[in-house]
Amino acid sequence: MTRSLRVLAGANAYRTLRAEGLRSDLFRLLVGASGGPKWLVLSGLDRALATGWLAGSGREAPLSMLGSSIGAWRLACHAMADPVAALDRFLDAYLAQRYTSKPPPAEVSAVSEGILRQMLGAAGADEILSHRACRLAVVVARSRHLAASETGWVQAAGLVGAALANSVSRRALSGFYERALFADPRDHDRYAGFPSLVRRVHALTHGNLPSAVLASGSIPMVLAGVRDIPGAPGGVYRDGGITDYHFDLSFAPRGGLTLYPHFYSHLTPGWFDKSLGWRRVSAQRLTDAVILCPSREFVQRLPGGRIPDRSDFVEFGDAERERRWRRVVDESIRLGDDFLALVERPDPGDWLEKMDAGT
């Protein structure tokens, strides 16, 4: 049987799952990556998780949720009182987005704000911050110097400078962007040891949660930055994927495992690393992580044989883009079905793959 879902486990996670199966109480951290429309390929898997397996009524241990960009939006849905309904609202609004030809950043930001309002509903922030188990943390990039400008050519110059600096060293990126983490106050100390780059950790509150989530998805030159988020230093905040595209962290879930639903089997640390083929997160840093990702055979069944991305906005008209995206959403149900079938097994058996050094 051809499986749609791959399950990749780091060394410690592999041993644990072989011995104990895919039990939800083994996991202490859920991660969501940047990727724009790529998230649609995970929508069926998100629905399977949201049925209660991950943070359902029987869970007692807190579950940390760390996300950047679209990953932060997805995790915000998981942290609401009815995550399935929240994911449905998000999906409906995301599929319905429309723009004029060559929209300015202000227009894209306005549409994104509407999607966020529909996703959160009237009580979303309250539900997230009072959730019994879930603890949301949102990564945002605070812009510095030229990168903070909203003038197109100045911001573009800042992006070029950031890309050049990053090609030399990830640490050099801090001259243009610094990581700002907005975390549930109940989980604040988990992130005190974030490695590399300048970083600040701020309390996620009712007053700043919508702004932080919006900023985490505010792609440079595409959306306007979010200025002066309450509870954080003044400045312009942009997409969290700039510093943490897929994250380059030694996930240390304090005795538990990390679950990482992802578009790919490999992780690219930051936004500027996408073109740097040698920059990949090593399996040694993912010893406690379990990556859930679509198989190559599954991706080949998608429209065009690929996962959606932002180029779809340019390549296709609204009707064709939505048709393709809806088909991806329908196909993604297979990922959720595979996951739920795996949960029912006493052990993962031949489903489970051990991460290799190239991950």
XYZ file of C-alpha atoms in Angstrom:
359
model
C 0.000 0.000 0.000
C 1.272 3.479 -0.891
C 1.129 5.744 2.121
C 0.487 9.456 1.850
C 2.144 10.312 5.175
C 5.775 9.915 6.204
C 6.753 9.750 9.882
C 10.384 10.715 10.518
C 11.788 10.445 14.035
C 15.018 11.629 15.632
C 17.125 9.109 17.504
C 15.468 9.438 20.912
C 11.978 9.867 19.462
C 12.484 6.771 17.300
C 13.326 4.622 20.321
C 10.418 6.034 22.313
C 7.788 5.536 19.611
C 8.994 2.018 18.823
C 8.499 1.145 22.473
C 5.320 3.077 23.284
C 3.485 3.907 20.050
C 2.203 7.296 18.953
C 0.626 8.405 22.240
C -0.317 12.050 22.565
C 0.949 12.304 26.151
C 4.501 11.691 24.922
C 4.567 15.107 23.247
C 5.234 18.430 24.968
C 5.835 20.715 21.971
C 4.006 21.286 18.667
C 5.818 23.291 15.961
C 4.388 25.190 12.994
C 6.622 26.400 10.145
C 6.447 29.336 7.749
C 5.325 28.620 4.205
C 2.307 30.656 3.083
C -0.090 28.569 0.943
C 1.993 25.459 1.605
C -0.073 25.067 4.767
C -3.013 23.854 2.677
C -1.292 20.499 2.168
C -1.387 20.015 5.943
C -5.037 21.020 6.396
C -6.274 17.415 6.577
C -3.542 16.536 9.049
C -4.417 19.592 11.153
C -8.023 18.423 11.222
C -6.965 14.971 12.428
C -4.889 16.528 15.214
C -7.737 18.854 16.139
C -10.196 16.017 16.694
C -8.769 15.727 20.191
C -5.744 13.474 19.839
C -3.218 16.178 20.685
C -4.896 18.434 23.225
C -8.181 16.717 23.835
C -10.238 16.485 26.979
C -8.069 13.744 28.469
C -4.769 15.599 28.266
C -3.359 16.875 31.544
C 0.180 17.989 30.648
C 0.657 21.459 29.112
C 1.387 21.500 25.387
C 3.714 24.251 24.145
C 3.033 25.514 20.623
C 5.785 27.361 18.739
C 5.027 28.863 15.339
C 6.240 31.384 12.799
C 4.258 33.028 10.006
C 1.482 30.743 8.695
C 2.538 28.184 11.300
C 1.603 30.638 14.050
C -1.835 31.110 12.458
C -2.404 27.342 12.315
C -1.335 26.859 15.923
C -3.574 29.700 17.066
C -6.487 27.667 15.666
C -5.347 24.595 17.601
C -5.294 26.623 20.807
C -8.922 27.756 20.545
C -11.843 26.147 22.328
C -13.124 24.496 19.127
C -10.024 23.997 16.960
C -11.902 22.287 14.132
C -14.273 25.235 13.790
C -11.342 27.664 13.971
C -9.456 25.772 11.246
C -12.601 25.785 9.099
C -12.978 29.558 9.483
C -9.323 30.052 8.629
C -9.521 27.778 5.587
C -12.690 29.409 4.242
C -11.258 32.901 4.562
C -7.876 31.891 3.141
C -9.362 30.263 0.059
C -11.592 33.267 -0.589
C -8.845 35.918 -0.582
C -8.834 38.160 -3.652
C -6.597 41.027 -4.780
C -6.323 43.593 -7.512
C -3.557 43.234 -10.087
C -0.168 43.888 -8.434
C -1.663 44.806 -5.038
C 0.293 47.213 -2.800
C 1.325 46.014 0.673
C -1.489 47.994 2.295
C -4.095 46.035 0.311
C -2.568 42.650 1.136
C -2.364 43.621 4.812
C -6.025 44.671 4.827
C -7.095 41.325 3.358
C -4.893 39.471 5.870
C -6.442 41.402 8.746
C -9.872 40.297 7.525
C -8.748 36.651 7.392
C -7.374 36.951 10.925
C -10.601 38.483 12.267
C -12.654 35.676 10.741
C -10.253 33.051 12.065
C -10.172 34.381 15.642
C -13.866 35.181 15.857
C -15.174 37.209 18.751
C -13.428 35.321 21.564
C -10.316 33.801 19.953
C -7.732 35.685 22.004
C -9.551 34.872 25.257
C -9.775 31.190 24.351
C -6.102 30.934 23.391
C -4.809 32.589 26.555
C -7.069 30.597 28.864
C -6.751 27.195 27.190
C -6.317 24.461 29.745
C -3.464 22.690 27.946
C -2.205 24.748 24.993
C 0.488 27.424 25.387
C 0.971 29.470 22.208
C 4.230 31.224 21.279
C 4.506 33.367 18.140
C 7.807 34.267 16.456
C 8.052 37.729 14.874
C 11.039 39.543 13.344
C 11.650 43.092 14.581
C 13.159 45.045 11.689
C 16.266 47.159 12.104
C 17.793 50.029 10.120
C 16.993 49.858 6.359
C 14.848 46.753 6.828
C 12.428 48.788 8.972
C 11.540 51.205 6.162
C 8.216 51.012 4.331
C 9.718 52.834 1.346
C 10.055 50.144 -1.296
C 13.591 50.716 -2.561
C 14.967 51.311 0.938
C 13.396 48.130 2.296
C 14.653 46.244 -0.761
C 18.178 47.477 -0.053
C 17.778 46.222 3.503
C 16.706 42.806 2.221
C 19.747 42.597 -0.031
C 21.998 43.527 2.863
C 20.321 40.976 5.121
C 20.685 38.242 2.500
C 24.392 38.975 2.052
C 24.986 39.070 5.804
C 23.059 35.838 6.306
C 25.064 34.082 3.592
C 28.148 34.660 5.722
C 26.567 33.729 9.043
C 23.093 33.272 10.516
C 24.241 35.411 13.427
C 24.975 38.309 11.084
C 21.266 38.516 10.289
C 20.758 40.217 13.659
C 22.135 43.430 12.130
C 18.884 43.656 10.157
C 16.312 41.604 12.072
C 16.014 40.391 15.633
C 13.812 37.589 16.814
C 10.902 38.694 18.985
C 8.961 35.928 20.665
C 5.473 36.542 22.053
C 4.756 33.660 24.426
C 1.910 32.654 26.692
C 2.960 33.937 30.148
C 2.407 30.460 31.580
C 5.150 29.167 29.264
C 7.495 32.146 29.215
C 10.543 30.502 30.777
C 10.636 27.674 28.216
C 12.171 30.024 25.660
C 14.787 31.749 27.792
C 17.539 29.671 26.199
C 16.799 30.284 22.518
C 20.115 29.925 20.646
C 21.646 32.383 18.147
C 20.489 35.793 16.977
C 19.376 38.678 19.176
C 16.146 37.655 20.842
C 13.476 39.139 23.076
C 10.670 37.277 24.816
C 7.443 39.174 25.501
C 4.199 38.147 27.159
C 1.409 37.266 24.746
C -1.662 39.172 25.971
C -5.220 39.995 24.958
C -3.934 43.370 23.835
C -1.195 42.162 21.503
C -2.170 38.675 20.326
C -3.895 39.771 17.077
C -1.031 42.147 16.238
C 1.628 39.518 16.978
C -0.084 36.858 14.845
C -0.609 39.333 11.990
C 3.011 40.513 12.173
C 4.308 36.941 12.141
C 2.832 36.547 8.648
C 3.750 40.008 7.306
C 6.123 39.137 4.466
C 8.564 41.950 3.581
C 7.621 43.920 0.443
C 4.321 41.965 0.230
C 2.570 43.151 3.398
C 3.119 46.253 5.477
C 4.976 45.726 8.719
C 3.069 45.928 12.005
C 4.253 48.921 13.985
C 4.630 49.170 17.763
C 3.109 45.937 19.050
C 1.785 46.555 22.591
C 4.026 45.195 25.332
C 7.146 45.195 23.145
C 9.728 47.809 22.121
C 8.594 50.238 19.441
C 9.452 49.436 15.855
C 8.314 47.616 12.729
C 7.617 43.907 13.090
C 7.571 41.501 10.161
C 7.312 37.840 9.192
C 8.707 35.461 11.805
C 9.992 33.203 9.045
C 12.766 35.704 8.348
C 14.632 34.483 11.407
C 12.869 31.134 11.867
C 11.564 29.740 8.581
C 11.600 26.110 9.710
C 13.599 26.692 12.929
C 17.174 25.693 13.646
C 16.762 24.755 17.273
C 17.642 21.873 19.514
C 14.060 21.271 20.566
C 14.271 20.458 24.256
C 10.776 19.635 25.439
C 11.773 18.891 29.027
C 11.275 15.172 29.037
C 8.797 15.028 26.165
C 8.849 14.826 22.403
C 8.267 17.453 19.699
C 5.632 16.949 17.000
C 6.335 18.809 13.774
C 3.770 18.561 10.944
C 5.720 19.885 7.970
C 5.564 20.305 4.209
C 8.950 18.660 3.588
C 11.213 16.001 5.068
C 13.993 18.596 5.488
C 14.151 21.825 7.493
C 15.552 25.150 6.235
C 16.572 27.381 9.181
C 15.671 30.899 7.993
C 13.933 32.680 5.119
C 17.222 33.747 3.518
C 18.529 30.168 3.649
C 16.083 28.874 1.015
C 18.652 29.343 -1.758
C 21.540 28.051 0.365
C 21.412 24.324 -0.199
C 24.040 23.631 2.432
C 21.928 25.190 5.185
C 19.793 22.391 6.549
C 18.904 21.459 10.117
C 20.814 18.315 11.072
C 19.228 15.223 12.548
C 21.452 15.643 15.612
C 19.433 18.734 16.564
C 16.161 16.851 16.162
C 16.764 13.870 18.418
C 13.446 14.391 20.251
C 11.429 15.438 17.185
C 8.874 13.621 15.033
C 8.250 15.129 11.592
C 4.982 14.335 9.816
C 5.215 15.168 6.104
C 3.622 14.172 2.793
C 5.266 11.433 0.767
C 6.678 12.048 -2.700
C 3.910 9.894 -4.168
C 1.281 12.010 -2.435
C 2.762 15.265 -3.756
C 2.806 13.873 -7.302
C -0.981 13.479 -7.115
C -1.479 17.190 -6.371
C -2.278 19.712 -9.139
C 0.927 20.283 -11.076
C 2.636 17.627 -8.952
C 3.644 20.178 -6.326
C 2.652 21.775 -3.040
C 1.001 25.217 -3.397
C 3.120 28.314 -2.869
C 2.924 32.098 -3.286
C 3.709 31.892 -7.003
C 0.140 30.629 -7.463
C -1.120 34.189 -6.964
C 0.778 35.244 -10.080
C 0.515 32.093 -12.178
C -3.226 31.482 -11.890
C -6.397 33.535 -11.904
C -8.587 33.565 -8.806
C -10.953 30.808 -9.956
C -8.193 28.439 -11.103
C -6.079 29.071 -8.021
C -9.001 28.314 -5.719
C -9.898 25.191 -7.720
C -6.360 23.868 -7.365
C -6.155 24.760 -3.698
C -9.461 23.070 -2.917
C -8.221 19.918 -4.569
C -5.093 20.045 -2.386
C -7.321 20.419 0.680
C -9.407 17.415 -0.402
C -6.292 15.321 -1.033
C -4.817 16.333 2.336
C -7.498 14.316 4.091
C -5.379 11.279 3.176
C -2.619 12.585 5.458
C -5.041 12.834 8.339
C -6.440 9.369 7.656
C -2.953 7.880 7.597
C -2.127 9.600 10.872
C -5.263 8.366 12.633
C -4.603 4.837 11.341
C -1.117 5.016 12.805
C -2.441 6.181 16.170
C -4.560 3.034 16.393
C -1.535 0.749 16.092
C 0.149 -0.545 19.278
C 3.506 0.303 17.696
C 4.471 2.250 14.536
C 6.038 -0.779 12.857
C 7.275 -0.053 9.356
C 5.574 3.366 9.314
C 8.355 4.898 11.344
C 11.520 6.166 9.622
C 14.650 7.184 11.474
C 16.022 10.572 10.472
C 19.327 10.401 8.662
C 22.151 12.902 8.672
C 20.766 14.701 5.631
C 17.507 15.718 7.301
